mmCIF file of C-alpha atoms in Angstrom:
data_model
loop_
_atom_site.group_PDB
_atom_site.id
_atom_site.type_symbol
_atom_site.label_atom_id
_atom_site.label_comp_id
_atom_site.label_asym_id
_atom_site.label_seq_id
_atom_site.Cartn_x
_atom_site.Cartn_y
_atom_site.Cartn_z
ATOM 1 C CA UNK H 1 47.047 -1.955 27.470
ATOM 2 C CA UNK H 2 43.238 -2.506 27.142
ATOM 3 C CA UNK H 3 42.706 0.539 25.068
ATOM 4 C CA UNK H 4 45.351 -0.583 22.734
ATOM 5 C CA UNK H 5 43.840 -3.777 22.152
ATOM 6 C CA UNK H 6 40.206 -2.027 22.178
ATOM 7 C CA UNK H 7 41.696 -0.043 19.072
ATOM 8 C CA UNK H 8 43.352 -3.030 16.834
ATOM 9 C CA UNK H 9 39.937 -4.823 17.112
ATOM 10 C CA UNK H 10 38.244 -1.776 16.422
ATOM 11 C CA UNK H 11 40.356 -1.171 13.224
ATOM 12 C CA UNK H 12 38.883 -4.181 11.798
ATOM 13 C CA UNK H 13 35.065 -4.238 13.324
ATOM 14 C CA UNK H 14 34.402 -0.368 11.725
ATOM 15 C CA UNK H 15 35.418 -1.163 8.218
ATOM 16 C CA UNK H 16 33.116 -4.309 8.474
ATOM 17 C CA UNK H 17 30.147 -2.578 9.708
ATOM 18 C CA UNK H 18 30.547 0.270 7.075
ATOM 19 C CA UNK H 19 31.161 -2.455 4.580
ATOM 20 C CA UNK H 20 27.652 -4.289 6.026
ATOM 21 C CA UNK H 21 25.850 -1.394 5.889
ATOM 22 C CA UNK H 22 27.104 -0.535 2.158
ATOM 23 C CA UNK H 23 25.495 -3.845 1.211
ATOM 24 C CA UNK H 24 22.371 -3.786 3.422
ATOM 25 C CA UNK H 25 21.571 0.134 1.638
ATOM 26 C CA UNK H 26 22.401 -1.540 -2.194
ATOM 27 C CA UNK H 27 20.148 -4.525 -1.122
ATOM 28 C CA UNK H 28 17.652 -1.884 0.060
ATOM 29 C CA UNK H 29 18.224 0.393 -3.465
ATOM 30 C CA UNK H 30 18.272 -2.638 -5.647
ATOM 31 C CA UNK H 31 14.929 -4.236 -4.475
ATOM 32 C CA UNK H 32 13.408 -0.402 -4.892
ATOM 33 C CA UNK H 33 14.315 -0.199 -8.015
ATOM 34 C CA UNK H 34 13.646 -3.472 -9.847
ATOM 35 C CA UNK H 35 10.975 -4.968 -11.737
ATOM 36 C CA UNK H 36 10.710 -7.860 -14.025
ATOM 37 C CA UNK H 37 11.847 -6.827 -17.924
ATOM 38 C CA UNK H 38 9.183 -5.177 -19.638
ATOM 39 C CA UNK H 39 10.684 -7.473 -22.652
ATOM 40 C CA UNK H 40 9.786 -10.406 -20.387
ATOM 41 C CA UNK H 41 6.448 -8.980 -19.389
ATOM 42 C CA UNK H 42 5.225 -6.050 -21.061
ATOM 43 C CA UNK H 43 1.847 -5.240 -19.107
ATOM 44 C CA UNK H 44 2.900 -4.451 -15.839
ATOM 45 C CA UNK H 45 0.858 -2.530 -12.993
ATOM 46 C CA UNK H 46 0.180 -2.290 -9.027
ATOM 47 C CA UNK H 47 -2.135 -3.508 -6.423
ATOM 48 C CA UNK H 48 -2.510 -0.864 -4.030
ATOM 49 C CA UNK H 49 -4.743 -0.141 -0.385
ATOM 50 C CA UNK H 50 -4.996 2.538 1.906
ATOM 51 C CA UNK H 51 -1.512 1.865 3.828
ATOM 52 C CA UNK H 52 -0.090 3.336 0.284
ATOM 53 C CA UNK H 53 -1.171 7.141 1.448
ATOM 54 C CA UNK H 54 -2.405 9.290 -1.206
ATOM 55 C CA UNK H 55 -1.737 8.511 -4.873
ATOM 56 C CA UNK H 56 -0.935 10.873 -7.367
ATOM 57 C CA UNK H 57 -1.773 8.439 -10.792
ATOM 58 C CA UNK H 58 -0.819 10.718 -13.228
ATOM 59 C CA UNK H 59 2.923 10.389 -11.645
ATOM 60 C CA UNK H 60 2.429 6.984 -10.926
ATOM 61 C CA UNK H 61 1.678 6.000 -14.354
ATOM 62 C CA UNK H 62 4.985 7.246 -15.612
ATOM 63 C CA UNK H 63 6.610 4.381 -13.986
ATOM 64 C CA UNK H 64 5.304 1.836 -16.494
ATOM 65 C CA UNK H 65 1.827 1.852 -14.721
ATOM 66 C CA UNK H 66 -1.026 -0.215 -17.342
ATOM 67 C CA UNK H 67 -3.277 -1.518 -14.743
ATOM 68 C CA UNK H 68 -3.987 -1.370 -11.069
ATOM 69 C CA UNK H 69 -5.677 -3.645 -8.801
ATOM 70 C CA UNK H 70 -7.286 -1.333 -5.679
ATOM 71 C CA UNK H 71 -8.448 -3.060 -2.532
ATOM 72 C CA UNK H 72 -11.533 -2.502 -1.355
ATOM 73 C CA UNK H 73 -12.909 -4.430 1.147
ATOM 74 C CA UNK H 74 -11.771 -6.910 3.882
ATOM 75 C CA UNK H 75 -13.645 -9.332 5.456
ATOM 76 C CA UNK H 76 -17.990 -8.879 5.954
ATOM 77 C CA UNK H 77 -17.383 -5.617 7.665
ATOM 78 C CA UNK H 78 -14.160 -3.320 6.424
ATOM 79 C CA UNK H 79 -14.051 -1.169 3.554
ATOM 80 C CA UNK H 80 -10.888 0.421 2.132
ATOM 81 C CA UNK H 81 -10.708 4.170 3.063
ATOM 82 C CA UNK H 82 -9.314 5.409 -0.151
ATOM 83 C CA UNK H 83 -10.691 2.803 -2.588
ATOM 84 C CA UNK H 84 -13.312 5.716 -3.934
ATOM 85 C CA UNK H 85 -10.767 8.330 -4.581
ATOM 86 C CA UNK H 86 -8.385 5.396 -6.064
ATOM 87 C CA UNK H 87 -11.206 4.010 -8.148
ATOM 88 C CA UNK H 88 -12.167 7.353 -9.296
ATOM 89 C CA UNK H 89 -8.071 8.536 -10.437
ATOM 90 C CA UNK H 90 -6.953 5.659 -12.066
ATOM 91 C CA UNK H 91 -9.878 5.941 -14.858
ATOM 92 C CA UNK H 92 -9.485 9.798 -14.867
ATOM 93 C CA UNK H 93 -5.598 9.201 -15.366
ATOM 94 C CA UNK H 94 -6.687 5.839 -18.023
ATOM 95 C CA UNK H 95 -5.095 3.458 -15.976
ATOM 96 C CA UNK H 96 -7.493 0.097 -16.169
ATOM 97 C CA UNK H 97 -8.602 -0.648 -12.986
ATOM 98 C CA UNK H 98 -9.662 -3.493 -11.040
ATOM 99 C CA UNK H 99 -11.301 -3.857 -7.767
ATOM 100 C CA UNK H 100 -9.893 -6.773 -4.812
ATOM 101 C CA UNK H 101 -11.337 -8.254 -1.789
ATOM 102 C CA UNK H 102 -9.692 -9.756 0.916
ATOM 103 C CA UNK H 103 -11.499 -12.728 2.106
ATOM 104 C CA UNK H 104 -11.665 -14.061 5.256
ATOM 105 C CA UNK H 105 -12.063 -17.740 6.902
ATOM 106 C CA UNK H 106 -13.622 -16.463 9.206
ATOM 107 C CA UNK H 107 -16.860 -14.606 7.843
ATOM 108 C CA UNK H 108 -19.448 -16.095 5.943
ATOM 109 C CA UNK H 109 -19.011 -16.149 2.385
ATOM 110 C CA UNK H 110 -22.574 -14.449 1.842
ATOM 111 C CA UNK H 111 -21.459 -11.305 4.562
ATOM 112 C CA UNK H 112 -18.513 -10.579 2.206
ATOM 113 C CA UNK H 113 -19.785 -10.632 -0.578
ATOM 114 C CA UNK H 114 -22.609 -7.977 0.567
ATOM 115 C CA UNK H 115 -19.803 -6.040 1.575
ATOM 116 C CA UNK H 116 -17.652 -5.966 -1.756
ATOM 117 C CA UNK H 117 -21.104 -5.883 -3.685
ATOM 118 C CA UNK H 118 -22.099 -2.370 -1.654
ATOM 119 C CA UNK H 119 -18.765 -1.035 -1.793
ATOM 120 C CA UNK H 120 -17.942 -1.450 -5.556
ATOM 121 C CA UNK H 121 -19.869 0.068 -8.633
ATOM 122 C CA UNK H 122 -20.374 -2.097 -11.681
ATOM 123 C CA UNK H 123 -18.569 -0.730 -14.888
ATOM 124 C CA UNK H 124 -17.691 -2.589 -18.311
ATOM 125 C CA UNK H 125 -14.026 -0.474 -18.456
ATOM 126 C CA UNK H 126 -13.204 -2.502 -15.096
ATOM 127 C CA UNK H 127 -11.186 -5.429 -14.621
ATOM 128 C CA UNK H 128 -11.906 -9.116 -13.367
ATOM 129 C CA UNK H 129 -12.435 -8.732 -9.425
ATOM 130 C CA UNK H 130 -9.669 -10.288 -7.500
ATOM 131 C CA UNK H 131 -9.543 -11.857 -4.414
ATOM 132 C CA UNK H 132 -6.660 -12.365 -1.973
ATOM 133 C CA UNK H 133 -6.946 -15.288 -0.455
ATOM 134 C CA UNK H 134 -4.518 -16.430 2.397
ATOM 135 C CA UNK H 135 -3.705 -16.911 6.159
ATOM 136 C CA UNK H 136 -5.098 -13.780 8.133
ATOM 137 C CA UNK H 137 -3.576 -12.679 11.421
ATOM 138 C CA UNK H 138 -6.631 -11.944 13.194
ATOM 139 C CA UNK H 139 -8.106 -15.563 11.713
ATOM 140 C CA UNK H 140 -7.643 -18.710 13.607
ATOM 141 C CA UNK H 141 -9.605 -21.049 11.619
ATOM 142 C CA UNK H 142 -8.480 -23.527 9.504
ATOM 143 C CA UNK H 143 -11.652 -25.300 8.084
ATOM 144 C CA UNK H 144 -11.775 -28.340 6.146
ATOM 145 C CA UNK H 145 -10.942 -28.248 2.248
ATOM 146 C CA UNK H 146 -14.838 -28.638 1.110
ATOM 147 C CA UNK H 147 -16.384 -26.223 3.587
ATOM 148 C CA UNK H 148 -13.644 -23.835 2.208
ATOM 149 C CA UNK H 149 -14.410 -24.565 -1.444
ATOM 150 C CA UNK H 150 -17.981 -24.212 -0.525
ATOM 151 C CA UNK H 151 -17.959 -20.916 1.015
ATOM 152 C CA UNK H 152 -15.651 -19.399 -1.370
ATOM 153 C CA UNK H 153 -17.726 -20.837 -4.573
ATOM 154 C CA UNK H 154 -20.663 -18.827 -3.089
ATOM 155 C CA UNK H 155 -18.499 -15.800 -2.955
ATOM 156 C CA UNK H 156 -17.467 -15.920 -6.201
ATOM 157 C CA UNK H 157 -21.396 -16.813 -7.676
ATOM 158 C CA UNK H 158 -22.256 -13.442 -5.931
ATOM 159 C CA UNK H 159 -19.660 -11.245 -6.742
ATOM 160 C CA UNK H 160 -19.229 -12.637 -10.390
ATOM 161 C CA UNK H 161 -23.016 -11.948 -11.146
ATOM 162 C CA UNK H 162 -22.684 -8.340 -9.727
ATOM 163 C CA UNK H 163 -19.612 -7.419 -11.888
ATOM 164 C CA UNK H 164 -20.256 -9.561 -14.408
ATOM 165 C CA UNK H 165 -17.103 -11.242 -15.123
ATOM 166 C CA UNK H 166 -14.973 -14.095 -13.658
ATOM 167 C CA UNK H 167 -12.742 -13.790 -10.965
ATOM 168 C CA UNK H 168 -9.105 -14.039 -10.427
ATOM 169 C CA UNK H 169 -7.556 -16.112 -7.534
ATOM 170 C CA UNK H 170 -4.450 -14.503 -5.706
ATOM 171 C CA UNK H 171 -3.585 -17.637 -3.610
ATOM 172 C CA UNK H 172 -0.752 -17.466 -1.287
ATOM 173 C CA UNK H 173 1.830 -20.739 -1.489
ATOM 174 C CA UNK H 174 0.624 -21.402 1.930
ATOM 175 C CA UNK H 175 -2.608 -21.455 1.023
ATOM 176 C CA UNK H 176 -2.544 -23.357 -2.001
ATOM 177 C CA UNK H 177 -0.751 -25.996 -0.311
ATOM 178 C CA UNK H 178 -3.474 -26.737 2.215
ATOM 179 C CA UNK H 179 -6.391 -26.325 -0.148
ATOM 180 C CA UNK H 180 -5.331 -26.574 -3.741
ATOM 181 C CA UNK H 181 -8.023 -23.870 -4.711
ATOM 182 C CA UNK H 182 -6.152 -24.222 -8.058
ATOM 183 C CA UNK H 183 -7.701 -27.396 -8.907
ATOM 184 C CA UNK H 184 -10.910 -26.389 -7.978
ATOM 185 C CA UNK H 185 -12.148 -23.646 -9.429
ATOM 186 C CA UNK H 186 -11.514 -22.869 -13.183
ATOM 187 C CA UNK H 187 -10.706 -18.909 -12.617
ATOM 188 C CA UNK H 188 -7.565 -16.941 -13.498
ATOM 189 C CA UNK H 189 -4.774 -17.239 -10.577
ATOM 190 C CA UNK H 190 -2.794 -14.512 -8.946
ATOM 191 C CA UNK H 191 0.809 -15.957 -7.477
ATOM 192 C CA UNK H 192 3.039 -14.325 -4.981
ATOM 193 C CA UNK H 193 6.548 -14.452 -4.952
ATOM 194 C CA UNK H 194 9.472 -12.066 -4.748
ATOM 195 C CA UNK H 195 11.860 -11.547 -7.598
ATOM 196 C CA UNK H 196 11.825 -14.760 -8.658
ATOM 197 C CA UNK H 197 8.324 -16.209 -10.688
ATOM 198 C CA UNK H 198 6.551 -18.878 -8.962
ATOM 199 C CA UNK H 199 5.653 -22.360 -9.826
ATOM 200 C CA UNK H 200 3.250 -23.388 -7.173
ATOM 201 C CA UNK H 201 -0.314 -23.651 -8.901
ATOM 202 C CA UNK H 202 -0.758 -26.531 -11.022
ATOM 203 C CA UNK H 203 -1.558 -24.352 -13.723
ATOM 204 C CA UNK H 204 0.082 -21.277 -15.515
ATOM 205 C CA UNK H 205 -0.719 -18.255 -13.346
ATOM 206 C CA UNK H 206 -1.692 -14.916 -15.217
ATOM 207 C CA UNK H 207 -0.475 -12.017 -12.787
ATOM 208 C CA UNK H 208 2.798 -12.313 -10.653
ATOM 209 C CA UNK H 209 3.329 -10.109 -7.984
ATOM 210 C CA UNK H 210 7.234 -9.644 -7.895
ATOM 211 C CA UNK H 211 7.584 -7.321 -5.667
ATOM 212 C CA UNK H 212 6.538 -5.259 -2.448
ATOM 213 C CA UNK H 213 9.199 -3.246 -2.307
ATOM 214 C CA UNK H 214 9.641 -0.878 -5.156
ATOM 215 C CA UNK H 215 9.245 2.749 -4.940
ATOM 216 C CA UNK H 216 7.986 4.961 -7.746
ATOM 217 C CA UNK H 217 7.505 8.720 -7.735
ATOM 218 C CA UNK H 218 3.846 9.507 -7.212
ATOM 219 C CA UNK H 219 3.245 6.700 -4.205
ATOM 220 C CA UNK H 220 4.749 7.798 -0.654
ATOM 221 C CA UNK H 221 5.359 4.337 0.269
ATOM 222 C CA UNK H 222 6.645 0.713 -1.119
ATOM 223 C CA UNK H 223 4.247 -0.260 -3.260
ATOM 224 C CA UNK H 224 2.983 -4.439 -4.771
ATOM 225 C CA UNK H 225 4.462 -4.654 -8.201
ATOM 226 C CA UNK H 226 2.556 -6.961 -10.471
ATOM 227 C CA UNK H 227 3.227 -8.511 -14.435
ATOM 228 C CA UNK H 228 0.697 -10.401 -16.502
ATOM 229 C CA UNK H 229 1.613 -13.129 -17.914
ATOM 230 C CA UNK H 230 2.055 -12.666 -21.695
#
């Protein structure tokens, strides 16, 4: 009696779990796949660290590839392990190239800076330096609005006069909403937000990363896939 029950429910719980999983893999394929409309947003490009793997560009760029931002450093003390070899393929392969930092509450503004400014070579052919700017993990400190905007306007005085161009600002929602760096310093902003393009900065933002999902031939893993802003 049991097993006959067992079986009726069972006749209806497979088809909805293969009928789950059918939606969970076109979920999965669709957010792979897309990107914004290259009608919508014609220059379109990655940002891209170490946890990528190795890069082959030339592939890469096939997918609609006209810039990439490469991290690398974190913090006063970390430097990306495959920022030289990523720096060095993306102008061999005449993808324009930009350089990002990950900054952290945590260190002093002056630390970081020494790190980026050791780690990346000036160039004219490069992009503005970008800097990611959000809630780190291994960072509990939330300091108050002006030491922040203090710290991070020394950053940007050193790094600017090493590369010799103005920064942009990716600012997490979280982030802006604490600190409104948006109103505060008069640089190019970076938003985040999946599929959908953000409003949170009180002014226009010039890259949108859409997605971290999509998979391209030439990068192993997901990879950040960014539009400018026409």
């Amino acid at each position: 009696m049991h097993l006959r029950v067992l079986a009726r429910r069972l006749r209806f719980v497979v088809p909805g779990l293969i009928l789950l999983g059918l939606l969970g893999w076109s979920a999965w394929l669709f957010a792979s796949r897309w990107r914004p409309s290259p009608g919508d947003f014609p220059v379109q490009g990655v940002d891209v660290s170490e946890e990528a793997g190795p890069i082959e560009w030339w592939t890469a760029k096939k997918a609609g590839i006209d810039f990439a931002y490469i991290r690398a450093t974190t913090g006063a003390d970390a430097r990306d392990l495959r920022f030289p070899e990523n720096w060095r393929w993306t102008f061999e392969a005449g993808i324009r190239r930009g350089a990002l930092h990950v900054y952290s509450l945590c260190r002093l503004a002056a630390d970081q800076a020494g790190n980026f400014m050791t780690t990346v070579p000036r160039s004219d052919d490069q992009l503005p330096p970008a800097v990611e700017i959000d809630f780190q993990p291994d960072c509990p400190a939330r300091p108050e609005r002006q030491v922040v905007l203090g710290e991070l306007g020394r950053f940007l005085h050193n790094v600017e006069t090493h590369i010799g161009k103005p920064a942009i600002l990716m600012v997490s929602s979280r982030f802006e909403s604490q600190y409104r760096l948006g109103d505060a310093f008069p640089r190019l902003l970076w938003a985040r937000q999946a599929f959908f393009p953000p409003s949170y900065f009180v002014r226009p933002w010039s890259i949108w990363q859409a997605s971290r999902h999509r998979r391209i031939d030439g990068i192993g893993a997901p990879v950040n896939w960014d539009v400018m802003a026409k």
